[in-house]
CSV table of C-alpha atoms in Angstrom, one decimal:
chain,number,residue,atom,x,y,z
A,18,MET,CA,-59.9,-26.6,-132.0
A,19,PHE,CA,-61.5,-27.1,-128.6
A,20,SER,CA,-62.2,-30.8,-129.6
A,21,TYR,CA,-58.4,-31.2,-129.7
A,22,THR,CA,-57.2,-29.0,-126.8
A,23,MET,CA,-59.7,-30.2,-124.3
A,24,PRO,CA,-58.7,-33.9,-124.5
A,25,ILE,CA,-55.0,-33.0,-124.2
A,26,GLN,CA,-55.7,-30.8,-121.2
A,27,THR,CA,-57.6,-33.6,-119.6
A,28,ALA,CA,-54.8,-36.0,-120.4
A,29,PHE,CA,-52.3,-33.6,-118.8
A,30,ILE,CA,-54.3,-33.5,-115.5
A,31,MET,CA,-54.7,-37.2,-115.5
A,32,PHE,CA,-51.0,-37.6,-116.2
A,33,LEU,CA,-50.0,-35.4,-113.2
A,34,VAL,CA,-52.1,-37.7,-111.0
A,35,LEU,CA,-50.7,-40.9,-112.4
A,36,GLY,CA,-47.2,-39.5,-112.5
A,37,PHE,CA,-47.3,-38.8,-108.8
A,38,LEU,CA,-48.8,-42.2,-107.9
A,39,LEU,CA,-46.1,-44.0,-110.0
A,40,ILE,CA,-43.1,-42.2,-108.6
A,41,ILE,CA,-42.2,-44.7,-106.0
A,42,PRO,CA,-43.0,-47.8,-108.1
A,43,TRP,CA,-40.9,-46.3,-111.0
A,44,LEU,CA,-38.0,-45.5,-108.7
A,45,ILE,CA,-38.0,-49.1,-107.3
A,46,TYR,CA,-38.1,-50.5,-110.9
A,47,CYS,CA,-35.3,-48.3,-112.1
A,48,TYR,CA,-32.9,-49.0,-109.2
A,49,ARG,CA,-33.7,-52.7,-109.4
A,50,LYS,CA,-33.1,-52.9,-113.1
A,51,TYR,CA,-30.4,-50.4,-113.7
A,52,GLY,CA,-28.9,-49.6,-110.3
A,53,TYR,CA,-29.5,-45.8,-110.9
A,54,LEU,CA,-32.2,-43.5,-112.0
A,55,SER,CA,-31.9,-42.9,-115.7
A,56,ILE,CA,-33.3,-39.4,-116.4
A,57,TRP,CA,-33.7,-40.0,-120.1
A,58,THR,CA,-35.4,-43.4,-119.6
A,59,SER,CA,-37.7,-41.7,-117.1
A,60,ILE,CA,-38.5,-39.0,-119.7
A,61,ILE,CA,-39.3,-41.6,-122.3
A,62,VAL,CA,-41.5,-43.7,-120.0
A,63,TYR,CA,-43.4,-40.7,-118.6
A,64,SER,CA,-43.8,-39.1,-122.0
A,65,PHE,CA,-45.2,-42.4,-123.3
A,66,ILE,CA,-47.8,-42.4,-120.5
A,67,PHE,CA,-48.8,-38.8,-121.3
A,68,TYR,CA,-48.9,-39.7,-125.1
A,69,MET,CA,-51.1,-42.7,-124.6
A,70,LEU,CA,-53.5,-40.8,-122.4
A,71,SER,CA,-53.7,-38.0,-124.9
A,72,ALA,CA,-54.3,-40.5,-127.8
A,73,LEU,CA,-57.1,-42.2,-125.8
A,74,PHE,CA,-58.8,-39.0,-124.8
A,75,LEU,CA,-58.5,-37.6,-128.3
A,76,VAL,CA,-60.4,-40.6,-129.5
A,77,LEU,CA,-63.1,-40.6,-126.8
A,78,LEU,CA,-63.6,-37.0,-125.7
A,79,PRO,CA,-65.7,-35.0,-125.5
A,80,LEU,CA,-68.2,-37.4,-124.0
A,81,PRO,CA,-71.9,-37.1,-124.6
A,82,SER,CA,-73.9,-35.2,-122.0
A,83,THR,CA,-76.2,-38.2,-121.3
A,84,ARG,CA,-75.9,-42.0,-121.3
A,85,ASP,CA,-79.0,-42.4,-123.5
A,86,THR,CA,-77.3,-41.5,-126.7
A,87,CYS,CA,-79.8,-43.5,-128.7
A,88,ALA,CA,-82.5,-40.9,-127.9
A,89,PHE,CA,-80.6,-38.4,-130.1
A,90,GLN,CA,-80.0,-40.6,-133.1
A,91,ALA,CA,-82.2,-41.8,-135.8
A,92,PRO,CA,-83.3,-45.5,-135.7
A,93,ASP,CA,-81.5,-46.3,-138.9
A,94,THR,CA,-78.2,-44.7,-137.9
A,95,VAL,CA,-75.2,-46.6,-139.3
A,96,TYR,CA,-72.4,-46.9,-136.7
A,97,TYR,CA,-69.6,-48.3,-139.0
A,98,SER,CA,-67.9,-47.7,-142.3
A,99,ILE,CA,-66.2,-50.8,-143.7
A,100,ILE,CA,-65.2,-49.5,-147.2
A,101,PRO,CA,-61.4,-49.2,-147.3
A,102,PHE,CA,-59.9,-45.9,-148.5
A,103,TYR,CA,-63.3,-44.2,-148.6
A,104,PHE,CA,-61.7,-41.1,-147.3
A,105,VAL,CA,-59.8,-40.8,-150.7
A,106,TRP,CA,-63.1,-40.9,-152.6
A,107,ASP,CA,-64.5,-38.4,-150.2
A,108,ILE,CA,-61.6,-36.0,-150.7
A,109,VAL,CA,-61.7,-36.4,-154.5
A,110,HIS,CA,-65.5,-35.9,-154.9
A,111,GLY,CA,-66.3,-33.8,-151.9
A,112,SER,CA,-63.6,-31.1,-152.0
A,113,ALA,CA,-63.7,-27.7,-153.7
A,114,VAL,CA,-60.6,-28.7,-155.7
A,115,ILE,CA,-60.8,-28.4,-159.5
A,116,TRP,CA,-58.5,-31.2,-160.6
A,117,SER,CA,-57.9,-29.6,-164.0
A,118,GLN,CA,-56.5,-26.5,-162.2
A,119,PRO,CA,-53.4,-27.4,-160.1
A,120,ALA,CA,-53.5,-24.0,-158.5
A,121,THR,CA,-56.6,-25.2,-156.5
A,122,TYR,CA,-54.8,-28.2,-155.0
A,123,ILE,CA,-53.8,-26.2,-152.0
A,124,GLN,CA,-57.5,-26.2,-151.0
A,125,ILE,CA,-57.1,-29.9,-150.0
A,126,ILE,CA,-55.3,-29.0,-146.8
A,127,LYS,CA,-58.3,-27.0,-145.8
A,128,GLU,CA,-60.8,-29.8,-146.2
A,129,SER,CA,-62.0,-31.4,-143.0
A,130,THR,CA,-61.8,-34.9,-144.5
A,131,PHE,CA,-58.2,-34.5,-145.4
A,132,LEU,CA,-57.3,-33.0,-142.0
A,133,GLN,CA,-59.1,-35.9,-140.3
A,134,ALA,CA,-57.1,-38.4,-142.4
A,135,VAL,CA,-53.9,-36.7,-141.5
A,136,PHE,CA,-54.8,-36.6,-137.8
A,137,ASN,CA,-55.6,-40.4,-137.9
A,138,PHE,CA,-52.2,-41.0,-139.6
A,139,LEU,CA,-50.3,-39.0,-137.0
A,140,LEU,CA,-52.3,-40.3,-134.0
A,141,LEU,CA,-50.2,-43.5,-133.6
A,142,LEU,CA,-47.0,-42.3,-135.3
A,143,PRO,CA,-45.4,-41.6,-131.9
A,144,LEU,CA,-46.3,-45.1,-130.9
A,145,GLY,CA,-44.2,-46.4,-133.7
A,146,VAL,CA,-41.2,-44.3,-132.4
A,147,TYR,CA,-41.6,-45.7,-128.9
A,148,ILE,CA,-41.8,-49.3,-130.3
A,149,ARG,CA,-38.6,-48.6,-132.2
A,150,TYR,CA,-36.9,-47.6,-129.0
A,151,TYR,CA,-37.7,-50.9,-127.4
A,152,PHE,CA,-37.4,-53.1,-130.5
A,153,GLN,CA,-34.5,-51.4,-132.3
A,154,GLU,CA,-33.9,-53.8,-135.1
A,155,ARG,CA,-35.6,-52.9,-138.4
A,156,TYR,CA,-37.0,-56.5,-138.9
A,157,TYR,CA,-39.4,-55.8,-136.0
A,158,TRP,CA,-41.5,-53.7,-138.4
A,159,LYS,CA,-44.2,-56.4,-138.5
A,160,ARG,CA,-44.5,-56.2,-134.7
A,161,ALA,CA,-44.9,-52.4,-134.9
A,162,LEU,CA,-47.6,-52.8,-137.5
A,163,LEU,CA,-49.4,-55.4,-135.4
A,164,ILE,CA,-49.2,-53.3,-132.2
A,165,GLY,CA,-50.4,-50.2,-134.1
A,166,PHE,CA,-53.3,-52.2,-135.6
A,167,THR,CA,-54.3,-53.7,-132.3
A,168,THR,CA,-54.2,-50.3,-130.6
A,169,SER,CA,-56.3,-48.8,-133.3
A,170,LEU,CA,-58.7,-51.7,-133.1
A,171,PHE,CA,-59.0,-51.2,-129.4
A,172,PHE,CA,-59.9,-47.5,-130.0
A,173,GLU,CA,-62.5,-48.4,-132.7
A,174,VAL,CA,-64.1,-51.1,-130.6
A,175,THR,CA,-64.3,-48.8,-127.6
A,176,GLN,CA,-66.2,-46.3,-129.8
A,177,LEU,CA,-68.4,-48.9,-131.4
A,178,THR,CA,-69.5,-50.3,-128.1
A,179,GLY,CA,-70.2,-46.9,-126.6
A,180,ILE,CA,-67.3,-47.4,-124.2
A,181,TYR,CA,-68.3,-51.0,-123.5
A,182,GLY,CA,-71.9,-50.2,-122.6
A,183,LEU,CA,-71.4,-47.0,-120.8
A,184,TYR,CA,-73.6,-45.3,-123.4
A,185,THR,CA,-76.7,-46.9,-125.0
A,186,CYS,CA,-75.5,-46.3,-128.5
A,187,PRO,CA,-72.1,-45.4,-130.1
A,188,TYR,CA,-71.5,-41.7,-130.3
A,189,ARG,CA,-68.7,-42.2,-132.9
A,190,ILE,CA,-68.5,-44.6,-135.8
A,191,PHE,CA,-66.2,-47.6,-136.4
A,192,ASP,CA,-64.2,-46.7,-139.5
A,193,VAL,CA,-62.0,-49.1,-141.3
A,194,ASP,CA,-60.0,-46.2,-142.7
A,195,ASP,CA,-59.1,-45.2,-139.2
A,196,LEU,CA,-57.6,-48.7,-138.8
A,197,LEU,CA,-55.6,-48.3,-142.0
A,198,LEU,CA,-54.3,-44.8,-141.2
A,199,ASN,CA,-53.5,-45.5,-137.6
A,200,SER,CA,-51.6,-48.7,-138.4
A,201,SER,CA,-49.7,-46.9,-141.3
A,202,GLY,CA,-48.8,-44.1,-138.9
A,203,ALA,CA,-47.4,-46.5,-136.3
A,204,LEU,CA,-45.4,-48.3,-139.0
A,205,PHE,CA,-44.1,-45.0,-140.4
A,206,GLY,CA,-43.1,-43.9,-136.9
A,207,PHE,CA,-41.2,-47.1,-136.4
A,208,LEU,CA,-39.3,-46.5,-139.7
A,209,ILE,CA,-38.3,-42.9,-138.9
A,210,GLY,CA,-37.7,-43.7,-135.3
A,211,PRO,CA,-33.9,-43.8,-135.5
A,212,VAL,CA,-33.9,-40.1,-136.7
A,213,ILE,CA,-35.8,-39.0,-133.6
A,214,LEU,CA,-34.1,-41.4,-131.1
A,215,ALA,CA,-30.7,-40.1,-132.1
A,216,LEU,CA,-31.5,-37.2,-129.8
A,217,PHE,CA,-31.7,-39.5,-126.8
A,218,PRO,CA,-29.1,-41.9,-125.2
A,219,SER,CA,-29.5,-45.4,-126.5
A,220,LYS,CA,-30.4,-48.4,-124.4
A,221,LYS,CA,-26.8,-49.6,-124.8
A,222,LYS,CA,-25.5,-46.5,-123.0
A,223,VAL,CA,-28.0,-47.0,-120.2
A,224,LEU,CA,-26.9,-50.7,-119.8
A,225,ALA,CA,-23.3,-49.7,-120.0
A,226,LYS,CA,-23.7,-47.3,-117.1
A,227,LYS,CA,-25.5,-50.1,-115.2
A,228,ASP,CA,-22.5,-52.4,-115.6
A,229,LYS,CA,-20.2,-49.6,-114.5
A,230,ILE,CA,-22.2,-49.1,-111.3
A,231,LEU,CA,-22.3,-52.9,-110.6
A,232,ARG,CA,-18.5,-53.2,-111.0
A,233,LYS,CA,-17.9,-50.4,-108.5
A,234,ASP,CA,-20.4,-52.0,-106.1
A,235,ILE,CA,-22.1,-48.7,-105.3
A,236,VAL,CA,-25.5,-48.6,-103.6
A,237,LEU,CA,-26.8,-45.1,-104.2
A,238,PRO,CA,-28.7,-43.3,-101.4
A,239,ILE,CA,-32.1,-43.3,-103.1
A,240,PRO,CA,-32.5,-47.1,-103.2
A,241,GLN,CA,-31.3,-47.3,-99.6
A,242,LEU,CA,-34.1,-44.8,-98.7
A,243,LEU,CA,-36.6,-46.8,-100.8
A,244,ALA,CA,-35.6,-50.0,-98.9
A,245,ILE,CA,-36.2,-48.2,-95.5
A,246,PHE,CA,-39.5,-46.9,-96.9
A,247,ILE,CA,-40.6,-50.4,-98.0
A,248,ASP,CA,-39.8,-51.9,-94.6
A,249,PHE,CA,-41.6,-49.1,-92.8
A,250,LEU,CA,-44.6,-49.5,-95.1
A,251,LEU,CA,-44.8,-53.2,-94.4
A,252,VAL,CA,-44.9,-52.5,-90.7
A,253,HIS,CA,-47.7,-49.9,-91.2
A,254,ILE,CA,-49.7,-52.1,-93.5
A,255,SER,CA,-49.5,-55.0,-91.1
A,256,TRP,CA,-50.8,-52.8,-88.3
A,257,GLU,CA,-53.7,-51.6,-90.5
A,258,ILE,CA,-54.6,-55.2,-91.6
A,259,LEU,CA,-54.3,-56.9,-88.2
A,260,THR,CA,-55.5,-54.2,-85.8
A,261,GLY,CA,-55.6,-50.8,-87.3
A,262,PHE,CA,-59.2,-51.1,-88.4
A,263,PHE,CA,-60.5,-52.1,-85.0
A,264,LEU,CA,-58.2,-50.4,-82.5
A,265,THR,CA,-57.4,-46.7,-82.2
A,266,ASP,CA,-55.4,-46.7,-79.0
A,267,HIS,CA,-52.1,-44.9,-79.6
A,268,LEU,CA,-50.2,-46.8,-77.0
A,269,ILE,CA,-51.2,-50.2,-78.4
A,270,GLU,CA,-50.1,-49.0,-81.9
A,271,VAL,CA,-46.7,-47.9,-80.6
A,272,ILE,CA,-46.2,-51.3,-78.8
A,273,TYR,CA,-47.2,-53.3,-81.9
A,274,LYS,CA,-45.1,-51.2,-84.3
A,275,THR,CA,-42.1,-51.4,-81.9
A,276,LEU,CA,-42.3,-55.2,-82.0
A,277,ALA,CA,-42.8,-55.1,-85.8
A,278,PHE,CA,-39.8,-52.8,-86.3
A,279,PHE,CA,-37.7,-55.1,-84.1
A,280,VAL,CA,-38.6,-58.1,-86.3
A,281,VAL,CA,-38.2,-56.3,-89.6
A,282,PHE,CA,-35.0,-54.4,-88.9
A,283,PHE,CA,-33.2,-56.8,-86.5
A,284,VAL,CA,-34.6,-60.4,-86.5
A,285,VAL,CA,-35.0,-60.7,-90.2
A,286,PRO,CA,-31.5,-59.4,-91.2
A,287,VAL,CA,-29.9,-61.5,-88.4
A,288,PHE,CA,-31.3,-64.7,-89.9
A,289,TRP,CA,-31.2,-63.5,-93.5
A,290,LYS,CA,-27.5,-62.6,-93.6
A,291,GLY,CA,-27.8,-58.8,-93.6
A,292,LYS,CA,-30.9,-58.5,-95.8
A,293,THR,CA,-34.3,-57.0,-94.9
A,294,ILE,CA,-37.4,-57.3,-97.1
A,295,GLY,CA,-36.7,-53.8,-98.4
A,296,THR,CA,-33.1,-54.4,-99.2
A,297,THR,CA,-34.0,-57.6,-101.0
A,298,VAL,CA,-36.5,-55.7,-103.1
A,299,MET,CA,-33.8,-53.2,-104.0
A,300,ARG,CA,-31.2,-55.9,-104.6
A,301,TYR,CA,-28.6,-55.2,-102.0
A,302,ARG,CA,-27.5,-56.4,-98.5
A,303,LEU,CA,-25.6,-55.1,-95.5
A,304,ILE,CA,-22.0,-56.2,-94.7
A,305,ASP,CA,-19.6,-55.1,-91.9
A,306,LYS,CA,-16.3,-53.3,-92.4
A,307,LYS,CA,-14.5,-56.7,-93.0
A,308,LYS,CA,-16.9,-57.6,-95.9
A,309,ARG,CA,-18.7,-60.2,-93.8
A,310,TYR,CA,-22.3,-60.7,-92.8
A,311,PRO,CA,-22.9,-58.3,-90.0
A,312,ALA,CA,-23.1,-59.8,-86.5
A,313,TRP,CA,-26.2,-59.3,-84.4
A,314,PRO,CA,-24.7,-56.5,-82.2
A,315,LEU,CA,-24.2,-54.3,-85.3
A,316,LEU,CA,-27.7,-55.0,-86.5
A,317,LEU,CA,-29.1,-54.2,-83.1
A,318,LYS,CA,-27.3,-50.8,-83.2
A,319,ARG,CA,-28.8,-50.1,-86.6
A,320,PHE,CA,-32.2,-51.0,-85.4
A,321,ILE,CA,-31.9,-48.7,-82.4
A,322,ALA,CA,-30.6,-45.9,-84.6
A,323,LEU,CA,-33.6,-46.2,-86.9
A,324,TYR,CA,-36.1,-46.7,-84.0
A,325,ILE,CA,-35.1,-43.7,-81.8
A,326,PRO,CA,-36.3,-40.9,-84.2
A,327,TRP,CA,-39.5,-42.8,-84.7
A,328,VAL,CA,-40.3,-43.4,-81.1
A,329,ILE,CA,-39.4,-39.8,-80.2
A,330,TYR,CA,-41.9,-38.7,-82.9
A,331,GLN,CA,-44.5,-41.0,-81.4
A,332,GLY,CA,-43.9,-39.6,-77.9
A,333,LEU,CA,-44.2,-36.0,-79.1
A,334,LYS,CA,-47.4,-37.0,-81.0
A,335,ALA,CA,-48.8,-38.5,-77.8
A,336,VAL,CA,-48.3,-35.2,-76.1
A,337,SER,CA,-50.2,-33.4,-78.8
A,338,LEU,CA,-53.1,-35.9,-78.4
A,339,ILE,CA,-53.7,-35.0,-74.8
A,340,ASN,CA,-56.8,-32.9,-74.3
A,341,LEU,CA,-57.1,-30.9,-71.1
A,342,ASP,CA,-59.9,-28.5,-70.0
A,343,MET,CA,-58.9,-24.9,-69.8
A,344,GLU,CA,-59.9,-24.9,-66.2
A,345,SER,CA,-57.4,-27.7,-65.4
A,346,ALA,CA,-54.4,-26.7,-63.2
A,347,PHE,CA,-52.1,-28.4,-65.7
A,348,TYR,CA,-53.5,-26.6,-68.8
A,349,TYR,CA,-50.9,-23.9,-68.7
A,350,TYR,CA,-48.0,-26.4,-68.5
A,351,HIS,CA,-49.6,-28.5,-71.2
A,352,VAL,CA,-49.7,-25.6,-73.6
A,353,TRP,CA,-46.0,-24.9,-73.1
A,354,ILE,CA,-45.1,-28.6,-73.3
A,355,SER,CA,-47.1,-29.0,-76.5
A,356,LEU,CA,-45.4,-26.0,-78.0
A,357,ALA,CA,-42.0,-27.3,-77.0
A,358,ALA,CA,-42.8,-30.7,-78.5
A,359,PHE,CA,-43.9,-29.1,-81.8
A,360,PHE,CA,-40.6,-27.2,-82.1
A,361,PHE,CA,-38.6,-30.2,-81.1
A,362,MET,CA,-40.4,-32.3,-83.7
A,363,LEU,CA,-39.7,-29.6,-86.3
A,364,ILE,CA,-36.0,-29.5,-85.5
A,365,LEU,CA,-35.9,-33.3,-85.6
A,366,TRP,CA,-37.4,-33.5,-89.1
A,367,LEU,CA,-35.2,-30.6,-90.2
A,368,VAL,CA,-32.0,-32.3,-89.0
A,369,LEU,CA,-33.0,-35.6,-90.7
A,370,PHE,CA,-33.9,-33.8,-93.9
A,371,CYS,CA,-30.5,-32.0,-94.0
A,372,HIS,CA,-28.7,-35.3,-93.2
A,373,ILE,CA,-30.6,-37.2,-96.0
A,374,LEU,CA,-29.9,-34.3,-98.4
A,375,MET,CA,-26.2,-34.4,-97.7
A,376,VAL,CA,-26.0,-38.1,-98.2
A,377,VAL,CA,-28.0,-38.0,-101.4
A,378,LEU,CA,-25.7,-35.3,-102.8
A,379,LYS,CA,-22.6,-37.3,-102.0
A,380,LYS,CA,-24.0,-40.1,-104.2
A,381,GLY,CA,-23.0,-43.0,-102.1
A,382,LYS,CA,-19.7,-41.6,-100.8
A,383,ARG,CA,-21.2,-41.0,-97.3
A,384,LEU,CA,-23.3,-43.4,-95.2
A,385,PHE,CA,-26.6,-42.7,-93.6
A,386,TYR,CA,-26.3,-42.2,-89.8
A,387,PHE,CA,-27.9,-45.6,-89.0
A,388,ASP,CA,-25.4,-47.5,-91.1
A,389,ASP,CA,-22.5,-45.4,-89.9
A,390,VAL,CA,-23.3,-45.9,-86.2
A,391,ALA,CA,-23.7,-49.7,-86.8
A,392,ASP,CA,-20.4,-49.9,-88.8
A,393,VAL,CA,-22.2,-51.6,-91.7
A,394,THR,CA,-22.2,-50.7,-95.4
A,395,PRO,CA,-24.5,-51.7,-98.3
A,396,THR,CA,-23.3,-53.9,-101.1
A,397,LYS,CA,-24.9,-55.3,-104.3
A,398,LYS,CA,-23.1,-58.6,-103.9
A,399,GLN,CA,-25.6,-61.2,-103.1
A,400,GLU,CA,-23.0,-63.7,-101.8
A,401,ILE,CA,-19.9,-63.1,-99.8
């Protein structure tokens, strides 16, 4: 049992890491494609990631304790089995079943060969269900069979090559029966897919909700936050690429990022008709109250509203970076100023968090403070 539970536990740990790393890319993809975060679509995608990790680790784990696997194998070891349906012969001739006594047939389910065959059949059965979700028409069964076979072949080749040379010899054999059973399982999963998928919203319902959101021209708060995040990230990355690896002066960093923020949040939308790089990625733009491209004074207000919290944070951070000797006459004042700066920073982040939470809960019925101050609003219309 450990040979099954350990790979699944490992897959779960890896899934948590990948799931965390993929949150932002997945949110960007969802809001770009559907205009909202589909919970069921997210469940299907994340469950698929976990399933594929589990299937891969069940095939490969546990790993040998040494790379030199040849040292523990006889020179004439055969690493492949190319006789189709050999597992049937093995079950018939290697089991304790007495075929003339039907009462003994129940013993088959206790045979390791039978259980291994069932496992191989079930291994890619969920893959067939996932394929049916994306290719819903029944005539795509050939595609499901091909994908199942290709996936199984990848597993078998990975084993035969000792994970592509990581180990000196294969530690599991290439078995043509595994190809047959895996592929059959994927095909069977494709055929019974509608029964399982009936429990989930169909892709048509997801697309119908997308059309409804587009007709209402609602830009939800999360994609707006993602757009801000993308723009901030571009500024930070540009600093790291151009100077961050060579300069550590905090003042120079603040000056550079101030100029970069001005370009990203003011200059670009002025000349790009209300769009920044982030809003373009998230497929929306900014307009004024009269449904026109915002004039530069409005965009300047928006930039200042976004810039003020950041520059306050940088100023408070600069205070915390000051190091004074305890013997200094200003040490006492520095301690109190640092403490005040810490609490002010804490209050600032708390206020911003509460504001963001309120806007998110309103689901687009309330503007973020920086758009409200500037009298601009987001729209999905690409032309006005």
